[in-house]
Coordinates of C-alpha atoms in Angstrom, one line a residue:
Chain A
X863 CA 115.8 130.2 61.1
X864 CA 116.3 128.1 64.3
X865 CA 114.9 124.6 63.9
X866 CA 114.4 124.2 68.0
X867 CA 113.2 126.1 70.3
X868 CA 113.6 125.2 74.3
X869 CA 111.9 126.2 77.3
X870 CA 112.6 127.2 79.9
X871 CA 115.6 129.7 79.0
X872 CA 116.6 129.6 82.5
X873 CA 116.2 126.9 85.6
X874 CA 117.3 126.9 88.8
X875 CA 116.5 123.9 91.4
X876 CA 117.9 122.1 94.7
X877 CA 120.4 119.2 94.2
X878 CA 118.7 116.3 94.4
X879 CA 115.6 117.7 92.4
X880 CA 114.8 116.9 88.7
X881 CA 115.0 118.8 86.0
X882 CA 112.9 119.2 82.7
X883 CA 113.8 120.8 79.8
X884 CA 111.7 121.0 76.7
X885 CA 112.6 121.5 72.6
X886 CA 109.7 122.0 70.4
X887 CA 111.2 122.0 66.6
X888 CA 109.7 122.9 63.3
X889 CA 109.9 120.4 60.5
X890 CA 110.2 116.5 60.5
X891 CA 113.1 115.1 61.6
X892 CA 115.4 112.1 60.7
X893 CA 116.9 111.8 65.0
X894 CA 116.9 114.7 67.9
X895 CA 120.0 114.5 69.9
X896 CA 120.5 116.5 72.9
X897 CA 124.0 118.0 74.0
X898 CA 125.6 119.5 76.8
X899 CA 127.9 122.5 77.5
X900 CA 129.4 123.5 80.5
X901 CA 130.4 127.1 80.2
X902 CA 133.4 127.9 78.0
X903 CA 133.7 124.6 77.0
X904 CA 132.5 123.0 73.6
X905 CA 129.1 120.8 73.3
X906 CA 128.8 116.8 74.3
X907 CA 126.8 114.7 73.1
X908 CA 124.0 113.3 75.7
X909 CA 121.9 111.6 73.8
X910 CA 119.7 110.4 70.9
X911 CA 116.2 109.5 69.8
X912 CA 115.3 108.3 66.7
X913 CA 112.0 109.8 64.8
X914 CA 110.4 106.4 65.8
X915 CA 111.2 106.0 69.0
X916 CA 109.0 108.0 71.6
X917 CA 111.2 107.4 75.1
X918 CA 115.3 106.7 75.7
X919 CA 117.0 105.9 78.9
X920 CA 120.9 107.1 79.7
X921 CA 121.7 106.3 83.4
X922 CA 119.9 110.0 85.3
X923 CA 119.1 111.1 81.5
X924 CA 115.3 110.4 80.4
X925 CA 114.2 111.6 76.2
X926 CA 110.9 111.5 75.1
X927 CA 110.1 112.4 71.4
X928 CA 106.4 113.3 70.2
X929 CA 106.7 113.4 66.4
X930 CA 102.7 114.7 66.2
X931 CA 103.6 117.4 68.8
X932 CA 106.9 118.2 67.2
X933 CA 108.7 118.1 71.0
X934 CA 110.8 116.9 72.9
X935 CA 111.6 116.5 76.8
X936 CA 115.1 115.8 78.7
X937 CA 114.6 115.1 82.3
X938 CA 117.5 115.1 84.7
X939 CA 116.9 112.9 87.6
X940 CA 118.3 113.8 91.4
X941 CA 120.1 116.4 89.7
X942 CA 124.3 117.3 91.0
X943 CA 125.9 120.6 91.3
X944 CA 127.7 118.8 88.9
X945 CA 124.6 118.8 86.0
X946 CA 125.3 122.8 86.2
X947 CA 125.4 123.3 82.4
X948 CA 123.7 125.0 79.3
X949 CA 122.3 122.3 77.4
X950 CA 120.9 122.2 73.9
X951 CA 118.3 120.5 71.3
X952 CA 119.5 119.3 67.9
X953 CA 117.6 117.9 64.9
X954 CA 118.2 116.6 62.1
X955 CA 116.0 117.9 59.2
X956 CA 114.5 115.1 56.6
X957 CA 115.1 117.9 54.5
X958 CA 118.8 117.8 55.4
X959 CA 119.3 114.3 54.7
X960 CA 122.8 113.0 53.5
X961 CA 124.3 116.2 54.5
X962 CA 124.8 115.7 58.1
X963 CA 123.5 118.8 59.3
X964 CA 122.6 119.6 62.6
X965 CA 120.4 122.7 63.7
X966 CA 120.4 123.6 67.1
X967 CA 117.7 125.2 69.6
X968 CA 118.6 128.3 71.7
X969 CA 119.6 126.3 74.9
X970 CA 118.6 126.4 78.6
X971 CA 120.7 127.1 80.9
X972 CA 119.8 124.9 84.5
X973 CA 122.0 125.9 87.6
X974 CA 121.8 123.4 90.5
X975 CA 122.0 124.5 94.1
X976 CA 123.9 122.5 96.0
Chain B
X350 CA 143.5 111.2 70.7
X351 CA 142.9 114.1 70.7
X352 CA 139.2 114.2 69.1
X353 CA 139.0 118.3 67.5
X354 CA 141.4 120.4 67.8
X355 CA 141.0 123.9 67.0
X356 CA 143.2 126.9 66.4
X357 CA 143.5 129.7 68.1
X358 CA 141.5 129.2 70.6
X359 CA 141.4 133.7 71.1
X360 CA 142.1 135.9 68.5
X361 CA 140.8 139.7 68.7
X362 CA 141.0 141.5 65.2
X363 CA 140.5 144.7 64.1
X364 CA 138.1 145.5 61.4
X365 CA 139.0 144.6 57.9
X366 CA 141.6 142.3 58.6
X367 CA 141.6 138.9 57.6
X368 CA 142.0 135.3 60.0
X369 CA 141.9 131.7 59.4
X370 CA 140.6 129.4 61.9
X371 CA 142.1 125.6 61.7
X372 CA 140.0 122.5 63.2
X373 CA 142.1 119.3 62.6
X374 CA 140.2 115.8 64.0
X375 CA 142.0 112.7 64.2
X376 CA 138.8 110.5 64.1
X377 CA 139.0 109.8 61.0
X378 CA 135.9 111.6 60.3
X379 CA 133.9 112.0 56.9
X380 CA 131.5 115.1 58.1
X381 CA 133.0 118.9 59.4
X382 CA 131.1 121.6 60.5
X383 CA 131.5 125.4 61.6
X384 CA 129.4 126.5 63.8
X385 CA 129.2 130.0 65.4
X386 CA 127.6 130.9 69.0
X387 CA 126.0 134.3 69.8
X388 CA 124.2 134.9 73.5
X389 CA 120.7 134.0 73.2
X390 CA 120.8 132.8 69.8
X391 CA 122.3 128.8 70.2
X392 CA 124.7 127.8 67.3
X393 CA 124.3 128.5 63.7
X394 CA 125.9 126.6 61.0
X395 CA 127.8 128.7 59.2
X396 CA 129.6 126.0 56.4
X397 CA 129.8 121.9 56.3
X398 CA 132.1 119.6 54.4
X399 CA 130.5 116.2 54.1
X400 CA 134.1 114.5 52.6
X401 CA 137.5 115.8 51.5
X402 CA 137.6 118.3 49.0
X403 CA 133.8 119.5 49.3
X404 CA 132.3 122.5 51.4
X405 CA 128.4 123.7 51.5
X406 CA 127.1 126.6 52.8
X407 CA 125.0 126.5 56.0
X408 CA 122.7 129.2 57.6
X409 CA 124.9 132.0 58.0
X410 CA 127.7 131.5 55.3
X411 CA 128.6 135.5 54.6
X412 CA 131.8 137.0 55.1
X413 CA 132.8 133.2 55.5
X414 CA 135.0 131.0 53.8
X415 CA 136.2 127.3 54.3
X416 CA 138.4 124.6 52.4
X417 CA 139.0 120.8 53.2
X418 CA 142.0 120.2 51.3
X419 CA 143.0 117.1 53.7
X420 CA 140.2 115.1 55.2
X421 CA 141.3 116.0 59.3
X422 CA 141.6 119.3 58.6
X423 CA 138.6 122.1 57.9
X424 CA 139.5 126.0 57.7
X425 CA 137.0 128.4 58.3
X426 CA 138.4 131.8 56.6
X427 CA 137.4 135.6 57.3
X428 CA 138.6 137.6 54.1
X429 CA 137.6 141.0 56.0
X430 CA 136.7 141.0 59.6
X431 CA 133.4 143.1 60.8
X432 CA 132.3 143.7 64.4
X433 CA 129.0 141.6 63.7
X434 CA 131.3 138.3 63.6
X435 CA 132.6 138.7 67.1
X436 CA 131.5 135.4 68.4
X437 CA 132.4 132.1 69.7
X438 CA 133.4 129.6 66.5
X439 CA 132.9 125.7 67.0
X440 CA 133.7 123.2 64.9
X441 CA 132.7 119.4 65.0
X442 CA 133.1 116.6 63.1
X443 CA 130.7 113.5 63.0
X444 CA 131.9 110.0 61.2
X445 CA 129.1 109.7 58.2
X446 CA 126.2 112.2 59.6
X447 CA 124.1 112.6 62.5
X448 CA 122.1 109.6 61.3
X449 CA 124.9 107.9 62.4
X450 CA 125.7 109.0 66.0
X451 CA 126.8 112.2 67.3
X452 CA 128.9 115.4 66.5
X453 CA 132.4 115.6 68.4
X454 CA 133.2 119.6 69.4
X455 CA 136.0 121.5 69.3
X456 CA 136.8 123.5 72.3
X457 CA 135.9 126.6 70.6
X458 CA 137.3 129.7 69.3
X459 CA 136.9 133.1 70.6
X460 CA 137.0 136.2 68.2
X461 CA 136.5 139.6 69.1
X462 CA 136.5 141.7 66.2
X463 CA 136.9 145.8 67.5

């Protein structure tokens, strides 16, 4: 079964807007990276958070982890036509330690108007 | 440096046949994964390899098979192709585990099975 879920499935906003995306996930996790994956291309990494770290900075990229909520946020700041992309959730189960699994959520998929 | 590498990057099959799909990474990395990507569904892990010579099953592992006879290289094998596998096939490769850092993705692999 999928490990992370995201909302919203779908967003659509102005350039210059920000953009939230949420994971919520299922069991307690090791790290939550998030990835992105502009379409018909493979997944990049973004970013990573660490099970005890609660908020990460990557230049326009913003995380925030709640371990007792089991969630996550990404928030894209003065989004680009550019940041037009599906991006995804990952976590990394403390069940799956040592193996190097990742499970993914279903994605959202955020179009920017220019 | 090429990071992952797979091959082919189209294939379309007819039922019952058989395929191999190649990922080779030149990043020297320990970890490999297959991953496979259905609309609306994310990626599922279909098989992992967490060093040379050694292959675990993921979520989805029927109708699959993979070997890591060589450390950069990780073939995921379809013995007898079914309509249900059309999908988009990723592999990655990460340098210990996700612990670590990230996963590096292929481009993908588009199979249509008829």
């Amino acid at each position: 079964s999928q490990q992370g879920e995201e909302d919203p499935q779908a967003l659509s906003i102005q350039e210059g807007e920000n953009a939230t995306m949420n994971c919520s996930y299922k069991t307690s996790i090791n790290n939550l990276q998030w990835y992105r994956q502009n379409s018909g291309r493979g997944l990049v990494h973004l970013i990573l958070i660490r099970s005890n770290e609660r908020e990460k900075h990557s230049g326009r990229l913003r995380v925030t982890l709640d371990t007792s909520k089991k969630s996550s946020s990404l928030l894209i700041t003065a989004s680009r036509a550019a940041d037009t992309a599906s991006y995804f959730c990952a976590t990394d189960s403390v069940l799956s330690s040592n193996t190097g699994k990742l499970i993914f959520g279903q994605g959202t998929t955020l179009q920017v108007k220019p | 440096n090429a990071g992952v590498t797979q091959t082919p990057k189209f294939r379309v099959l007819k039922t019952g046949q058989s395929m191999t799909l190649l990922c080779a990474q030149d990043m020297n990395h320990e970890y490999m994964y297959w991953y496979r990507q259905d609309p609306g569904m994310g990626l599922r892990l279909i098989h992992y390899s967490v060093g040379e010579g050694t292959t675990a099953k993921g979520e989805v592992p029927d109708g699959y098979n993979v070997s890591r006879l060589k450390k950069q290289n990780f073939l995921l094998g379809l013995e007898s192709a079914a309509p249900s596998q059309t999908s988009v096939y990723f592999c990655a490769s990460s340098f210990q585990g996700p612990d670590t850092g990230e996963l590096f993705f292929g481009e993908g692999s588009r199979l249509t099975v008829l």
